[in-house]
PDB file of C-alpha atoms in Angstrom:
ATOM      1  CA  UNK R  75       8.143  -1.187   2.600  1.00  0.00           C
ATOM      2  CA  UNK R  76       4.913  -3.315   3.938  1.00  0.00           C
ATOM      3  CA  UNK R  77       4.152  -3.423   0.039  1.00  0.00           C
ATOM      4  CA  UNK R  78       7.350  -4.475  -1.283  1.00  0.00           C
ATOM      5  CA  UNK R  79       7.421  -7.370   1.394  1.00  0.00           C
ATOM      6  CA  UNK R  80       3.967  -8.518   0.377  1.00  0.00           C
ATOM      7  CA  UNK R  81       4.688  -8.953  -2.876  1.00  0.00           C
ATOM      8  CA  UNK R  82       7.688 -10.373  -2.934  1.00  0.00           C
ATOM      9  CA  UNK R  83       6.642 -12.832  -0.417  1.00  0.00           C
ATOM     10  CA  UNK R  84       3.490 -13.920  -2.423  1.00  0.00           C
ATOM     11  CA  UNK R  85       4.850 -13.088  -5.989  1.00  0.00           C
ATOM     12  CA  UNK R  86       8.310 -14.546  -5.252  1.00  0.00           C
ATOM     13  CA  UNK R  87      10.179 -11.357  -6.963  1.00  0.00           C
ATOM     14  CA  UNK R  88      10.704  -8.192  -5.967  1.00  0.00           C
ATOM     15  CA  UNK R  89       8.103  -5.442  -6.302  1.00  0.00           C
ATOM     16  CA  UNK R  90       8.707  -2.917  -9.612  1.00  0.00           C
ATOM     17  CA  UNK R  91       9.048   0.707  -9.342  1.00  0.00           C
ATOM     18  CA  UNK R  92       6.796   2.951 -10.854  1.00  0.00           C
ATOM     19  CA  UNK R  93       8.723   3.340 -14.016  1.00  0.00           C
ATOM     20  CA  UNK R  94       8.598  -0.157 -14.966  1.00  0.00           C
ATOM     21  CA  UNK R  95       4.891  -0.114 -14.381  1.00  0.00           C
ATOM     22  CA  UNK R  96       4.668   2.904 -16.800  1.00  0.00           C
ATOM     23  CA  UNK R  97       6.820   0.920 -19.435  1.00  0.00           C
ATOM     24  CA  UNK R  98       4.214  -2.400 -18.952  1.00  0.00           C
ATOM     25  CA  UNK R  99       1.599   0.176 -19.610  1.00  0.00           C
ATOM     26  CA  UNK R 100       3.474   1.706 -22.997  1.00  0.00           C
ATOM     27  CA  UNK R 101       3.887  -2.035 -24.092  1.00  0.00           C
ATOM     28  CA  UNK R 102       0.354  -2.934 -23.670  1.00  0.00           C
ATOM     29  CA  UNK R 103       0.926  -5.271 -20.791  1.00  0.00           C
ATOM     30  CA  UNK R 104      -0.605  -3.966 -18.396  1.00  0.00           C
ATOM     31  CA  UNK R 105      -4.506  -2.528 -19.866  1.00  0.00           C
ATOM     32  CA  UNK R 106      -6.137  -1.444 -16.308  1.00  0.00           C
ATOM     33  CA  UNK R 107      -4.971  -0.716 -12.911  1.00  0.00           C
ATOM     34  CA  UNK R 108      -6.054   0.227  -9.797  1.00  0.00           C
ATOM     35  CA  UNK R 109      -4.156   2.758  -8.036  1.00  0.00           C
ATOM     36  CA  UNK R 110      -5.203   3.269  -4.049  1.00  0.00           C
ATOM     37  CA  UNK R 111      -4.154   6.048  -1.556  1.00  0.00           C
ATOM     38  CA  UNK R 112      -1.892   7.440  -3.458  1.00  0.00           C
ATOM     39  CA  UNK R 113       0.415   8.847  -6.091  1.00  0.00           C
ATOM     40  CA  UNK R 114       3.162   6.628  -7.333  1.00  0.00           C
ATOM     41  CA  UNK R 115       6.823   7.909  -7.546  1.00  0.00           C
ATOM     42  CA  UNK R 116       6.801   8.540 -11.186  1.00  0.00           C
ATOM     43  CA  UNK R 117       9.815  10.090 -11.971  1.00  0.00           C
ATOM     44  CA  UNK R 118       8.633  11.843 -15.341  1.00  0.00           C
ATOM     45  CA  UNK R 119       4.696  13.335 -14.655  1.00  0.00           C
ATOM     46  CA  UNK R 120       4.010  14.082 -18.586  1.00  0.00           C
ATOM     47  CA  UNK R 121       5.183  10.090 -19.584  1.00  0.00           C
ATOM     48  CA  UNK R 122       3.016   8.881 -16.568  1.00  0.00           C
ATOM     49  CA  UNK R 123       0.157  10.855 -17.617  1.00  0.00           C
ATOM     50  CA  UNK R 124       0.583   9.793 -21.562  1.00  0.00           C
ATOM     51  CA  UNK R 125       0.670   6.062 -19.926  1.00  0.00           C
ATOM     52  CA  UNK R 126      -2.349   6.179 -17.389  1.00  0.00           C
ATOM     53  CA  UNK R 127      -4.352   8.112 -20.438  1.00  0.00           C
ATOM     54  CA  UNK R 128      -3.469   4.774 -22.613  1.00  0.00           C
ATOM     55  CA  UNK R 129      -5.278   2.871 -19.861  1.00  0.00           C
ATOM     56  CA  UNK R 130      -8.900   0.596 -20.654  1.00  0.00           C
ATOM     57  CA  UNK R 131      -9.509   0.724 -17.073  1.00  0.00           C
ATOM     58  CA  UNK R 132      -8.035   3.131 -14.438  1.00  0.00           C
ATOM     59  CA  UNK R 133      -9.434   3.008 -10.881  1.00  0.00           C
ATOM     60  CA  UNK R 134      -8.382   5.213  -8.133  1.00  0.00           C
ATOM     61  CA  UNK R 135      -9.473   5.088  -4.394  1.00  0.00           C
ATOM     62  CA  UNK R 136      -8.507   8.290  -3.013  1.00  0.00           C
ATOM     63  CA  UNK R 137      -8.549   9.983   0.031  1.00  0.00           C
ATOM     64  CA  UNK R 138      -8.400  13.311  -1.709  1.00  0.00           C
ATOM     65  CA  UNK R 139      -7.875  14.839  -5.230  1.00  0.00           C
ATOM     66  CA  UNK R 140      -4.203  13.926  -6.790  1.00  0.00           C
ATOM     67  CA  UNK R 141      -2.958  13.864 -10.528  1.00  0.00           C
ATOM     68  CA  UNK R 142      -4.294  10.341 -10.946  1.00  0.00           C
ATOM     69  CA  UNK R 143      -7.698  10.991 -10.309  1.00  0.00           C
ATOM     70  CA  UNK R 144      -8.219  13.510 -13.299  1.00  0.00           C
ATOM     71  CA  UNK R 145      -7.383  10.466 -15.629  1.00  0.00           C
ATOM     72  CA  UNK R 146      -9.339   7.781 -13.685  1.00  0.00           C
ATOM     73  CA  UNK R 147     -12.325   6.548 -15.501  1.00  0.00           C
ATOM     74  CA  UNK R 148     -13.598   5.653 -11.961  1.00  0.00           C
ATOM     75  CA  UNK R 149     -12.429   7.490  -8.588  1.00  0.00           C
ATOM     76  CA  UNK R 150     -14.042   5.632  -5.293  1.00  0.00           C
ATOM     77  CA  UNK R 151     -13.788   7.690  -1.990  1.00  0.00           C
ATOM     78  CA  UNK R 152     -11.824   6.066   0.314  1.00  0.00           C
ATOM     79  CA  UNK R 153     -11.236   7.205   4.533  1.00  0.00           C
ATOM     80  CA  UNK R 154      -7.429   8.932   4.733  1.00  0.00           C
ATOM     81  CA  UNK R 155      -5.240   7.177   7.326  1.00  0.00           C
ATOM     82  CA  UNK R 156      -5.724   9.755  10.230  1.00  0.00           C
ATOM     83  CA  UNK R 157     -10.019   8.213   9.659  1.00  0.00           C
ATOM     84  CA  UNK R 158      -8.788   4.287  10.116  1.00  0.00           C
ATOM     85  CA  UNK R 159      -8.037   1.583  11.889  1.00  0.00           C
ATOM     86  CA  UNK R 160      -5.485  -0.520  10.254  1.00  0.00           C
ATOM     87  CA  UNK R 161      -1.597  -1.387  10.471  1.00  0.00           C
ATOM     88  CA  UNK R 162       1.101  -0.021   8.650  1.00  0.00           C
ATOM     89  CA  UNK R 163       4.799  -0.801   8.187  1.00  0.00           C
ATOM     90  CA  UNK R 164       7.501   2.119   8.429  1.00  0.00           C
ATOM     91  CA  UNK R 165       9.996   2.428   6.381  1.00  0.00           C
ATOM     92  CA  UNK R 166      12.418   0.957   8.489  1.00  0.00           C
ATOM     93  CA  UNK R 167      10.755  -2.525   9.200  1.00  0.00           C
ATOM     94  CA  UNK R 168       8.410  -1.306  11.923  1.00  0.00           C
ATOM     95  CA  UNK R 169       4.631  -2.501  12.129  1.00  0.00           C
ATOM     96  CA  UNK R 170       2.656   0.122  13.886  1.00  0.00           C
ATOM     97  CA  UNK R 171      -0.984   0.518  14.626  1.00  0.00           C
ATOM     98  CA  UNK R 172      -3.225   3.213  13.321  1.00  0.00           C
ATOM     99  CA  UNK R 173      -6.372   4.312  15.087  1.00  0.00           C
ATOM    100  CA  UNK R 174      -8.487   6.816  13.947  1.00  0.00           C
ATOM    101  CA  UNK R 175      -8.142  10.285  15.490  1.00  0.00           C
ATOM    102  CA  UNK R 176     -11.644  11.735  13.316  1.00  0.00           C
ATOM    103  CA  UNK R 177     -14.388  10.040  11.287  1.00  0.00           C
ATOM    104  CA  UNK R 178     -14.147   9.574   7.649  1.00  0.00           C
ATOM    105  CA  UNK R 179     -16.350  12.376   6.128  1.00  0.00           C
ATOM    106  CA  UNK R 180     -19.546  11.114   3.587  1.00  0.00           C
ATOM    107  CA  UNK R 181     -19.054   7.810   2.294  1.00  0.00           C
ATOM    108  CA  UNK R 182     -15.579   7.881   2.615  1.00  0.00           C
ATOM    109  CA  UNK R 183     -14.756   3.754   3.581  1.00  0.00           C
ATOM    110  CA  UNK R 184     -11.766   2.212   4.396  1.00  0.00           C
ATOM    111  CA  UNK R 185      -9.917   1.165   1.169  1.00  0.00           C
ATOM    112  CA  UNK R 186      -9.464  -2.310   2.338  1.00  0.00           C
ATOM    113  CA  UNK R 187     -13.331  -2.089   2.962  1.00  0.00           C
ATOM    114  CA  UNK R 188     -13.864  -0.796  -0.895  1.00  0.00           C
ATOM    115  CA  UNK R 189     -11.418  -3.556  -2.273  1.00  0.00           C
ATOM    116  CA  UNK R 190     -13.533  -6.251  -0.208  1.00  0.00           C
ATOM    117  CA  UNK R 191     -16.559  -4.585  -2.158  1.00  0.00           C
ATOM    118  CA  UNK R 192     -14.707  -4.552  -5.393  1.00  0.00           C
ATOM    119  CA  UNK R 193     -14.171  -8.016  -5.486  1.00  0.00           C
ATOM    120  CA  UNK R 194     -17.909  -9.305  -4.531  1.00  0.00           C
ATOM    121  CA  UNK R 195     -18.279  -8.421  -7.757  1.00  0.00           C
ATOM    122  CA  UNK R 196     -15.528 -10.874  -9.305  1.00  0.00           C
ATOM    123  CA  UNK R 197     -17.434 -13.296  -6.625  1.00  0.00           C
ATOM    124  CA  UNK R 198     -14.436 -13.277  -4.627  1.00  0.00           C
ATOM    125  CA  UNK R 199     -15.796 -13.465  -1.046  1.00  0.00           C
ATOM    126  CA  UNK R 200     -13.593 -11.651   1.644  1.00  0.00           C
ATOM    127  CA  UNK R 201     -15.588 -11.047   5.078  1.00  0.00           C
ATOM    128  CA  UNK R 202     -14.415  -8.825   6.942  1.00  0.00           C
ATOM    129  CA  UNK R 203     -15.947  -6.810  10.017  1.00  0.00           C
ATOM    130  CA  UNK R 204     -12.177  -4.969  11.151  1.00  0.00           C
ATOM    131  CA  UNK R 205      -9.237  -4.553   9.543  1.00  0.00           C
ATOM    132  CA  UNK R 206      -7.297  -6.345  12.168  1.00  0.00           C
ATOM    133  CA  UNK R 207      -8.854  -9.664  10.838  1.00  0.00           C
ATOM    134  CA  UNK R 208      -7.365  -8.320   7.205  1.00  0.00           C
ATOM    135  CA  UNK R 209      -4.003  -8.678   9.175  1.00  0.00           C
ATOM    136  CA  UNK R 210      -4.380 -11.634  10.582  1.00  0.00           C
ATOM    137  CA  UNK R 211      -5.166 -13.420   6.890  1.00  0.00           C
ATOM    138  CA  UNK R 212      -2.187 -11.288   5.616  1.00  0.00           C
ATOM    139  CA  UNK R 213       0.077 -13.413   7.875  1.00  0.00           C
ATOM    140  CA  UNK R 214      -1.307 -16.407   7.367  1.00  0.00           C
ATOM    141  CA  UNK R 215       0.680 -15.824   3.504  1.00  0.00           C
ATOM    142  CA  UNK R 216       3.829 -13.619   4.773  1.00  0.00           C
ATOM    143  CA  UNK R 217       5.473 -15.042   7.750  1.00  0.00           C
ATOM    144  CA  UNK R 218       6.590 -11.505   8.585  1.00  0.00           C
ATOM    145  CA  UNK R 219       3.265 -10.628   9.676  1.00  0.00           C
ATOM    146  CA  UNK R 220       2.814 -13.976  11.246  1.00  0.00           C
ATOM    147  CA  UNK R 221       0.763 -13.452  14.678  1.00  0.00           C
ATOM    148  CA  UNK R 222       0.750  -9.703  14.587  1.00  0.00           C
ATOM    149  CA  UNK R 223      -2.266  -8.465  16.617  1.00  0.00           C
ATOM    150  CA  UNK R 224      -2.862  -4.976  17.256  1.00  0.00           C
ATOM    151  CA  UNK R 225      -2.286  -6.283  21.579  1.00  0.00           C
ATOM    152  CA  UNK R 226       1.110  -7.505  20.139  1.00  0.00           C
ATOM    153  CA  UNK R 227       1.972  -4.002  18.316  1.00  0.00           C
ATOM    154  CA  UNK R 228       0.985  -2.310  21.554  1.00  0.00           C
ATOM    155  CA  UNK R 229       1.796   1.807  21.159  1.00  0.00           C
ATOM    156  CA  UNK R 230       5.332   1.336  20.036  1.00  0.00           C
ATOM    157  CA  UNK R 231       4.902  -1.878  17.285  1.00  0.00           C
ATOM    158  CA  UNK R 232       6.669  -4.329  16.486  1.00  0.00           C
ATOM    159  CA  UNK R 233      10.062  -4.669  14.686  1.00  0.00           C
ATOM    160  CA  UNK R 234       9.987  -6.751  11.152  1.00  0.00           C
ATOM    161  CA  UNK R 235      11.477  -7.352   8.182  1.00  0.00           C
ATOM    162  CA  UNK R 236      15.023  -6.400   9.369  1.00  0.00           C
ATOM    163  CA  UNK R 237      13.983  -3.383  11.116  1.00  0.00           C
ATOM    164  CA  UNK R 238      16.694  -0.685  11.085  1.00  0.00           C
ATOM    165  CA  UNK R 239      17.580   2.265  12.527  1.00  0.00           C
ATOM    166  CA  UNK R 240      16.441   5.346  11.531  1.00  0.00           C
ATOM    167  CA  UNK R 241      18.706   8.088   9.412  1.00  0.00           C
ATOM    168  CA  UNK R 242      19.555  10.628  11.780  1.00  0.00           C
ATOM    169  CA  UNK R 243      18.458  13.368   9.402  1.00  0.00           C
ATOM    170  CA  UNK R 244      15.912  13.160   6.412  1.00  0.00           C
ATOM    171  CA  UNK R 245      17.786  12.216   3.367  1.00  0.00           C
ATOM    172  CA  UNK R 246      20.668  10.778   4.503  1.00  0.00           C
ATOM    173  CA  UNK R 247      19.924   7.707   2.073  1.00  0.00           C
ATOM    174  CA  UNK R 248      17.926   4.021   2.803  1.00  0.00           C
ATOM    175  CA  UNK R 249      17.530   2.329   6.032  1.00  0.00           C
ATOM    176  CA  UNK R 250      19.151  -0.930   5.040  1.00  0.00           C
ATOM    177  CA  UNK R 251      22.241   0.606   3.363  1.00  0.00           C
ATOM    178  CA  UNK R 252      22.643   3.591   5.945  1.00  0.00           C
ATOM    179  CA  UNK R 253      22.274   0.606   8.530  1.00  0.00           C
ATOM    180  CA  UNK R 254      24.852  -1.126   6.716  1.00  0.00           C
ATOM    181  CA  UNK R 255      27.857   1.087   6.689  1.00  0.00           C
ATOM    182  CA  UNK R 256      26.873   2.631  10.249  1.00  0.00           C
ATOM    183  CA  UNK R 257      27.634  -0.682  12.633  1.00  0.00           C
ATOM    184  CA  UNK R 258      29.969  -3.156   9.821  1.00  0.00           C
ATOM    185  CA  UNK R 259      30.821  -6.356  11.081  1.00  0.00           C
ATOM    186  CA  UNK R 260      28.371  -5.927  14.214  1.00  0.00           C
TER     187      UNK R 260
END
């Protein structure tokens, strides 16, 4: 959800699924990409794999071993969420803290860290000592995030984006429309 409301708030459109990333890749729009933390919701594995394997360039930061990082021409360690600090948005509109509960193992980095690294290269000059001051730039471009601190999160975060309530069982459909048709006309 923190993704989707990134992009579309810097981009100006709404973020593309998966799928339509696969079909930019099958069209020849789209010749490298960097995938990090994780698997995309491809909903066909062997078409994803024929795409990624079409790929110039295919980067992955992972935290661990996935599908993805088979393919990858590159594949850059990166610390798993439980190993961070950092901020994350739920689902349902909620900002939330992380802190790390172990160390990253080896030279496992934060991928924020690894991206900031990354683009040194491109002489793009990020300079970062924490990953709270990563936040704070990200709301200086998405009001959403505007004046988040980790003090202001506190244990329970903060509510954004429309925050909703939560489905009272797993699967009982999206946040927003589940929200929706729960409370009308309140």
């Amino acid at each position: 959800r923190g993704a989707e409301l990134i992009h579309s708030t810097i981009l100006g459109r709404a973020a593309r699924d998966a799928d339509a990333l696969l079909g930019d890749i099958e069209l020849g729009k789209v010749t490298a990409l960097i995938l990090v933390g994780s698997e995309l919701a491809w909903t066909d594995g062997d078409r994803a794999r024929a795409a990624l394997g079409k790929l110039a360039a295919l980067i992955v930061l992972a935290a661990q071993e996935m599908p993805a990082t088979d393919l990858a021409h590159v594949v850059l360690p990166i610390a798993a969420a439980s190993e961070v600090e950092g901020a994350w948005m739920n689902a349902f509109g909620r900002v939330q803290c992380l802190r790390p509960a172990v160390p990253p193992p080896g030279d496992a980095t934060p991928a924020w860290k690894v991206l900031e690294l990354m683009a040194a290269h491109f002489d793009l000059r990020w300079c970062h000592e924490r990953a709270e001051s990563v936040l704070g730039v990200l709301g200086a471009h998405v009001p959403a995030f505007a004046r988040l601190s980790y003090a202001a999160m506190g244990a329970l975060g903060v509510a954004v984006a429309g925050e909703t309530q939560a489905p009272r069982c797993m699967g009982e459909g999206s946040a927003v429309k589940q929200a929706a048709a729960a409370s009308p006309g309140e």
